[in-house]
Amino acid sequence: MALVGIVMGSKTDLPVMEKAAKQLEEFGVPYTLDVMSAHRNPAKVSAWATGAADAGYKVLIAGAGRAAHLPGVVAAHTALPVIGVPCLSDHLGGADALYSIVQMPPGVPVATVGIDNAKNAAILAMQILATSDKDYAAKLADFRAEQSEKGMEHREWSPGEGPGSSFGFQAN
Ligand code: RP5
């Protein structure tokens, strides 16, 4: 049974939203991926979001661009946590989608990640799942440990030199 439901407003959002799918696959989290638009298929969005909890989903991820009302409309139909991904369009540098998603009026929140940052949406979904699942919590801990090692691989300066040294940073 899928635990995370990923939806996007258009097929054109797929290159961004598939990054969430890929990350969930790496975590071994079952998910579904679908296209539904809040303005082109409002009935489909309403039915999907209304039935999401009964369908077994624990977290929903919704990505959209421009006047990106999909995450907010999904959130309006469910008490499940909804993570919004603002997708970059060819206008306004993605600020249109970012503001549309992050500026939900008080009462119906959408947890918002950065523009095109679907990977973070998947990681946040994993963190939510990990609060009640020890296996996912362990996988998340591994992921964090790996990430921390990767960060240190980029270090090519000596202790006391390089980025941050003037602020007292000491590389180990
Ligand atoms: C939004 O409008 C979609 O999420 C997409 O980001 C944007 C453009 O959609 P298309 O015209 O490319 O289908 O609804």
XYZ file of N, CA and C and ligand atoms in Angstrom:
530
model
N 0.853 -1.205 0.000
C 0.000 0.000 0.000
C 0.886 1.253 0.000
N 0.582 2.178 -0.881
C 1.399 3.385 -0.974
C 1.207 4.261 0.270
N 2.296 4.806 0.772
C 2.236 5.667 1.953
C 2.327 7.151 1.596
N 2.949 7.410 0.449
C 3.096 8.798 0.002
C 2.418 8.951 -1.361
N 1.600 9.944 -1.476
C 0.947 10.244 -2.758
C 1.560 11.502 -3.348
N 2.119 11.354 -4.546
C 2.702 12.518 -5.226
C 1.754 12.917 -6.355
N 1.380 14.171 -6.398
C 0.586 14.666 -7.530
C 1.230 15.936 -8.068
N 0.936 16.197 -9.327
C 1.458 17.427 -9.951
C 0.396 17.983 -10.890
N 0.480 19.282 -11.123
C -0.557 19.951 -11.892
C -0.525 19.681 -13.373
N 0.624 19.246 -13.869
C 0.763 19.034 -15.311
C 1.897 18.042 -15.564
N 1.815 17.372 -16.713
C 2.917 16.482 -17.113
C 4.226 17.260 -17.203
N 4.105 18.555 -17.485
C 5.323 19.356 -17.630
C 6.063 19.530 -16.289
N 5.402 19.182 -15.191
C 6.066 19.247 -13.883
C 6.862 17.979 -13.585
N 6.737 16.981 -14.433
C 7.352 15.678 -14.150
C 8.872 15.719 -13.949
N 9.622 16.450 -14.785
C 11.080 16.456 -14.571
C 11.462 16.911 -13.158
N 10.650 17.772 -12.564
C 10.912 18.191 -11.180
C 10.396 17.138 -10.211
N 9.151 16.719 -10.389
C 8.510 15.866 -9.385
C 9.066 14.442 -9.352
N 9.680 14.026 -10.457
C 10.241 12.677 -10.424
C 11.448 12.579 -9.481
N 11.996 13.737 -9.112
C 13.084 13.717 -8.124
C 12.553 13.254 -6.759
N 11.314 13.592 -6.462
C 10.698 13.113 -5.203
C 10.497 11.605 -5.290
N 10.023 11.157 -6.440
C 9.785 9.720 -6.626
C 11.091 8.951 -6.489
N 12.140 9.474 -7.106
C 13.443 8.794 -7.067
C 13.949 8.690 -5.615
N 13.803 9.763 -4.886
C 14.280 9.753 -3.496
C 13.470 8.759 -2.652
N 12.174 8.706 -2.878
C 11.345 7.754 -2.116
C 11.725 6.321 -2.484
N 12.037 6.107 -3.768
C 12.491 4.764 -4.179
C 13.768 4.398 -3.447
N 14.666 5.356 -3.349
C 15.932 5.083 -2.637
C 15.683 4.753 -1.166
N 14.668 5.375 -0.587
C 14.325 5.078 0.814
C 13.519 3.778 0.936
N 13.004 3.287 -0.176
C 12.153 2.102 -0.122
C 10.754 2.403 0.395
N 10.301 3.614 0.138
C 8.950 4.014 0.568
C 7.979 3.857 -0.612
N 6.895 3.104 -0.435
C 5.937 2.968 -1.527
C 5.150 4.273 -1.763
N 5.001 4.614 -3.039
C 4.351 5.890 -3.371
C 3.549 5.717 -4.655
N 2.700 6.685 -4.925
C 2.049 6.768 -6.235
C 2.369 8.137 -6.825
N 2.286 8.209 -8.134
C 2.599 9.457 -8.847
C 1.464 9.691 -9.841
N 0.878 10.877 -9.807
C -0.263 11.121 -10.686
C -0.282 12.594 -11.118
N -0.936 12.840 -12.230
C -1.112 14.217 -12.700
C -2.574 14.599 -12.521
N -2.813 15.702 -11.838
C -4.178 16.228 -11.716
C -4.074 17.722 -11.433
N -4.858 18.467 -12.110
C -4.763 19.916 -11.984
C -5.948 20.465 -11.208
N -5.658 21.395 -10.311
C -6.734 21.985 -9.499
C -7.719 22.771 -10.356
N -7.258 23.291 -11.493
C -8.195 24.066 -12.322
C -8.689 23.295 -13.541
N -7.898 22.287 -13.993
C -8.360 21.530 -15.164
C -9.167 20.291 -14.770
N -8.841 19.726 -13.620
C -9.550 18.511 -13.157
C -9.960 18.666 -11.697
N -10.724 19.699 -11.366
C -11.017 19.942 -9.944
C -11.737 18.778 -9.263
N -12.606 18.085 -9.978
C -13.359 16.982 -9.353
C -12.417 15.828 -9.016
N -11.459 15.585 -9.907
C -10.501 14.504 -9.669
C -9.641 14.819 -8.441
N -9.193 16.057 -8.342
C -8.365 16.469 -7.202
C -9.160 16.316 -5.912
N -10.384 16.779 -5.935
C -11.235 16.710 -4.747
C -11.443 15.261 -4.310
N -11.757 14.395 -5.247
C -12.014 12.988 -4.911
C -10.749 12.315 -4.382
N -9.635 12.589 -5.029
C -8.371 11.953 -4.622
C -7.967 12.389 -3.222
N -7.992 13.685 -2.987
C -7.546 14.203 -1.686
C -8.517 13.804 -0.575
N -9.789 13.809 -0.864
C -10.786 13.427 0.148
C -10.610 11.968 0.566
N -10.258 11.123 -0.384
C -10.120 9.696 -0.085
C -8.717 9.266 0.299
N -7.791 10.204 0.347
C -6.372 9.847 0.525
C -6.097 9.127 1.850
N -6.650 9.603 2.938
C -6.393 8.970 4.243
C -6.954 7.550 4.254
N -8.163 7.372 3.757
C -8.767 6.030 3.719
C -7.995 5.107 2.776
N -7.360 5.678 1.782
C -6.574 4.868 0.845
C -5.249 4.418 1.462
N -4.926 4.947 2.643
C -3.726 4.500 3.339
C -2.539 5.436 3.266
N -2.682 6.525 2.532
C -1.565 7.486 2.461
C -1.344 8.133 3.834
N -0.077 8.443 4.112
C 0.261 9.130 5.358
C 0.716 10.570 5.108
N 1.264 10.801 3.934
C 1.755 12.128 3.559
C 1.470 12.343 2.076
N 1.138 13.575 1.727
C 0.908 13.896 0.317
C 1.908 14.967 -0.123
N 2.376 14.821 -1.345
C 3.281 15.815 -1.935
C 2.597 16.342 -3.193
N 2.470 17.663 -3.288
C 1.803 18.252 -4.459
C 2.699 19.319 -5.069
N 2.980 19.175 -6.355
C 3.817 20.148 -7.039
C 3.043 20.853 -8.132
N 3.292 22.138 -8.270
C 2.625 22.896 -9.336
C 3.403 24.175 -9.602
N 3.166 24.716 -10.787
C 3.811 25.964 -11.155
C 2.802 27.068 -11.368
N 3.298 28.252 -11.611
C 2.476 29.462 -11.839
C 1.556 29.749 -10.633
N 0.241 29.955 -10.859
C -0.694 30.158 -9.731
C -0.937 28.772 -9.149
N -0.045 28.373 -8.269
C 0.050 26.958 -7.887
C -0.904 26.624 -6.744
N -2.174 26.485 -7.095
C -3.183 26.253 -6.051
C -3.375 24.783 -5.715
N -2.738 23.879 -6.486
C -2.950 22.442 -6.238
C -2.639 22.016 -4.788
N -1.468 22.369 -4.236
C -1.199 21.921 -2.859
C -2.247 22.426 -1.861
N -2.656 23.669 -2.004
C -3.647 24.233 -1.085
C -5.005 23.565 -1.226
N -5.392 23.265 -2.460
C -6.685 22.607 -2.675
C -6.641 21.185 -2.110
N -5.525 20.508 -2.315
C -5.378 19.164 -1.739
C -5.487 19.261 -0.212
N -4.769 20.211 0.377
C -4.783 20.361 1.837
C -6.182 20.684 2.364
N -6.960 21.372 1.558
C -8.319 21.732 1.979
C -9.222 20.506 2.110
N -8.849 19.418 1.426
C -9.704 18.227 1.401
C -9.225 17.099 2.296
N -8.147 17.317 3.054
C -7.608 16.227 3.874
C -6.912 16.796 5.103
N -6.846 15.974 6.147
C -6.078 16.369 7.341
C -4.671 15.776 7.301
N -4.355 15.040 6.246
C -2.989 14.521 6.097
C -2.029 15.684 5.879
N -0.768 15.530 6.309
C 0.195 16.590 5.997
C 0.430 16.675 4.491
N 0.435 17.903 3.997
C 0.655 18.139 2.564
C 1.930 18.964 2.398
N 2.811 18.473 1.546
C 4.059 19.183 1.255
C 3.954 19.735 -0.163
N 4.160 21.028 -0.299
C 4.041 21.670 -1.603
C 5.395 21.919 -2.241
N 5.460 21.669 -3.535
C 6.692 21.926 -4.290
C 6.398 22.997 -5.349
N 6.945 24.197 -5.166
C 6.763 25.221 -6.198
C 7.630 24.881 -7.418
N 6.996 24.764 -8.587
C 7.743 24.406 -9.806
C 8.049 25.660 -10.610
N 9.264 25.725 -11.065
C 9.717 26.884 -11.848
C 9.016 26.918 -13.195
N 8.486 28.077 -13.560
C 7.926 28.219 -14.915
C 8.790 29.240 -15.648
N 8.361 29.627 -16.835
C 9.183 30.581 -17.587
C 8.874 32.034 -17.207
N 8.136 32.210 -16.110
C 7.826 33.574 -15.666
C 8.192 33.755 -14.199
N 8.611 34.912 -13.830
C 8.765 35.325 -12.425
C 9.727 34.456 -11.612
N 10.537 33.672 -12.289
C 11.564 32.892 -11.600
C 11.040 31.915 -10.571
N 9.779 31.527 -10.702
C 9.209 30.558 -9.759
C 8.610 31.207 -8.518
N 8.766 32.538 -8.412
C 8.221 33.238 -7.235
C 6.698 33.142 -7.204
N 6.082 33.080 -8.388
C 4.620 32.964 -8.450
C 4.159 31.698 -7.714
N 4.783 30.575 -8.054
C 4.395 29.303 -7.430
C 4.787 29.276 -5.955
N 5.982 29.780 -5.665
C 6.441 29.778 -4.264
C 5.462 30.531 -3.365
N 5.126 31.745 -3.771
C 4.225 32.553 -2.942
C 2.833 31.924 -2.867
N 2.380 31.364 -3.984
C 1.040 30.753 -3.984
C 0.956 29.622 -2.973
N 2.063 28.882 -2.833
C 2.036 27.704 -1.959
C 2.372 28.076 -0.515
N 3.399 28.886 -0.345
C 3.865 29.157 1.022
C 2.920 30.106 1.770
N 2.185 30.908 1.019
C 1.350 31.919 1.662
C -0.082 31.445 1.923
N -0.237 30.171 2.270
C -1.581 29.703 2.627
C -2.087 30.499 3.828
N -3.322 30.949 3.777
C -3.873 31.667 4.929
C -3.910 30.757 6.155
N -3.846 31.324 7.360
C -3.842 30.504 8.576
C -5.036 29.557 8.620
N -4.772 28.322 9.006
C -5.860 27.340 9.157
C -5.676 26.102 8.320
N -5.131 26.266 7.132
C -4.923 25.113 6.239
C -3.488 25.190 5.712
N -2.534 24.698 6.507
C -1.134 24.856 6.104
C -0.682 23.897 5.013
N 0.294 24.344 4.252
C 1.019 23.476 3.316
C 2.499 23.655 3.650
N 3.169 22.570 3.988
C 4.609 22.634 4.264
C 5.300 22.843 2.920
N 6.050 23.913 2.806
C 6.577 24.284 1.488
C 8.084 24.127 1.411
N 8.551 23.482 0.354
C 9.999 23.368 0.129
C 10.413 24.402 -0.918
N 11.697 24.447 -1.207
C 12.202 25.440 -2.147
C 11.755 25.174 -3.590
N 11.969 26.163 -4.430
C 11.569 26.065 -5.838
C 12.266 24.873 -6.496
N 11.478 24.002 -7.069
C 11.950 22.788 -7.761
C 12.607 21.761 -6.824
N 12.497 21.963 -5.523
C 13.216 21.078 -4.597
C 12.356 19.880 -4.166
N 11.968 19.087 -5.143
C 11.121 17.921 -4.867
C 11.856 16.882 -4.028
N 13.168 16.866 -4.143
C 13.947 15.930 -3.322
C 13.706 16.201 -1.827
N 13.731 17.471 -1.459
C 13.472 17.807 -0.058
C 12.061 17.413 0.371
N 11.125 17.498 -0.544
C 9.746 17.091 -0.206
C 9.730 15.611 0.165
N 10.469 14.815 -0.571
C 10.521 13.379 -0.283
C 11.216 13.117 1.054
N 12.273 13.869 1.317
C 12.987 13.678 2.588
C 12.089 14.089 3.757
N 11.381 15.175 3.588
C 10.460 15.611 4.651
C 9.349 14.580 4.858
N 8.846 14.028 3.770
C 7.828 12.977 3.880
C 8.390 11.788 4.659
N 9.624 11.439 4.356
C 10.292 10.337 5.058
C 10.412 10.662 6.549
N 10.751 11.896 6.863
C 10.883 12.290 8.274
C 9.543 12.154 8.995
N 8.469 12.476 8.320
C 7.139 12.337 8.928
C 6.841 10.853 9.162
N 7.122 10.025 8.167
C 6.888 8.586 8.315
C 7.762 8.005 9.432
N 8.970 8.522 9.541
C 9.930 7.985 10.510
C 9.514 8.243 11.957
N 8.601 9.177 12.182
C 8.172 9.441 13.560
C 7.396 8.252 14.139
N 6.874 7.397 13.264
C 6.087 6.265 13.777
C 6.547 4.928 13.193
N 7.751 4.905 12.619
C 8.233 3.663 12.010
C 9.751 3.559 12.243
N 10.141 2.570 13.027
C 11.559 2.453 13.399
C 12.457 2.138 12.208
N 11.955 1.330 11.252
C 12.773 0.988 10.077
C 13.062 2.246 9.245
N 12.028 3.037 9.048
C 12.238 4.282 8.290
C 13.152 5.228 9.066
N 13.011 5.249 10.385
C 13.876 6.114 11.198
C 15.338 5.690 11.030
N 15.576 4.383 10.965
C 16.947 3.877 10.801
C 17.484 4.246 9.412
N 16.631 4.107 8.390
C 17.075 4.468 7.027
C 17.401 5.957 6.940
N 16.593 6.733 7.599
C 16.813 8.180 7.598
C 18.140 8.519 8.292
N 18.411 7.824 9.376
C 19.672 8.055 10.095
C 20.857 7.704 9.188
N 20.749 6.602 8.427
C 21.814 6.227 7.488
C 22.001 7.312 6.432
N 20.877 7.776 5.907
C 20.913 8.815 4.868
C 21.612 10.066 5.396
N 21.275 10.444 6.625
C 21.890 11.638 7.228
C 23.397 11.434 7.416
N 23.776 10.244 7.836
C 25.191 9.956 8.074
C 25.967 10.022 6.755
N 25.376 9.415 5.707
C 26.006 9.444 4.371
C 26.180 10.875 3.885
N 25.134 11.654 4.075
C 25.139 13.034 3.617
C 26.222 13.832 4.326
N 26.384 13.556 5.589
C 27.368 14.266 6.368
C 28.783 13.924 5.881
N 28.995 12.638 5.533
C 30.300 12.241 4.982
C 30.546 12.912 3.638
N 29.483 12.934 2.785
C 29.622 13.560 1.462
C 30.020 15.014 1.586
N 29.444 15.712 2.541
C 29.760 17.129 2.755
C 31.235 17.312 3.059
N 31.786 16.432 3.848
C 33.187 16.551 4.227
C 34.124 16.199 3.075
N 33.636 15.383 2.110
C 34.481 15.031 0.961
C 34.878 16.264 0.165
N 34.018 17.297 0.202
C 34.297 18.507 -0.576
C 35.380 19.379 0.072
N 35.804 18.989 1.265
C 36.780 19.814 1.975
C 38.174 19.597 1.390
N 38.725 20.660 0.806
C 40.051 20.519 0.214
C 41.041 21.492 0.833
N 40.589 22.216 1.857
C 41.482 23.165 2.491
C 42.030 22.589 3.794
N 43.053 23.238 4.293
C 43.691 22.750 5.516
C 43.041 23.393 6.734
N 43.206 22.770 7.877
C 42.654 23.358 9.101
C 43.135 24.800 9.267
N 42.206 25.671 9.592
C 42.579 27.065 9.808
C 42.627 27.900 8.541
N 42.423 27.259 7.382
C 42.420 27.997 6.104
C 41.078 27.785 5.432
N 40.871 28.531 4.354
C 39.699 28.290 3.528
C 38.418 28.843 4.104
N 37.275 28.407 3.526
C 35.982 28.982 3.886
C 35.736 28.946 5.387
N 35.342 30.052 5.944
C 34.931 30.073 7.345
C 36.077 30.273 8.316
N 37.331 30.194 7.857
C 38.444 30.236 8.809
C 38.503 31.572 9.540
N 38.094 32.645 8.841
C 38.155 33.932 9.504
C 37.092 34.051 10.585
N 36.150 33.097 10.612
C 35.126 33.120 11.649
C 35.440 32.072 12.725
N 36.660 31.563 12.714
C 37.037 30.615 13.745
C 36.693 29.194 13.396
N 36.264 28.934 12.140
C 35.932 27.562 11.745
C 37.193 26.720 11.706
N 37.165 25.567 12.286
C 38.298 24.645 12.238
C 37.831 23.335 11.609
N 38.391 23.021 10.423
C 38.044 21.735 9.822
C 38.712 20.619 10.607
N 38.009 19.539 10.835
C 38.569 18.413 11.591
C 39.461 17.551 10.729
C 0.318 24.480 -13.552
O 0.620 25.259 -14.636
C 1.144 23.233 -13.672
O 1.486 22.754 -12.416
C 2.350 23.653 -14.469
O 3.481 23.888 -13.652
C 1.916 24.961 -15.105
C 1.904 24.906 -16.601
O 1.142 23.801 -17.037
P 1.146 23.373 -18.581
O 0.502 24.491 -19.309
O 2.590 23.187 -18.955
O 0.373 22.097 -18.640
O -1.013 24.149 -13.534
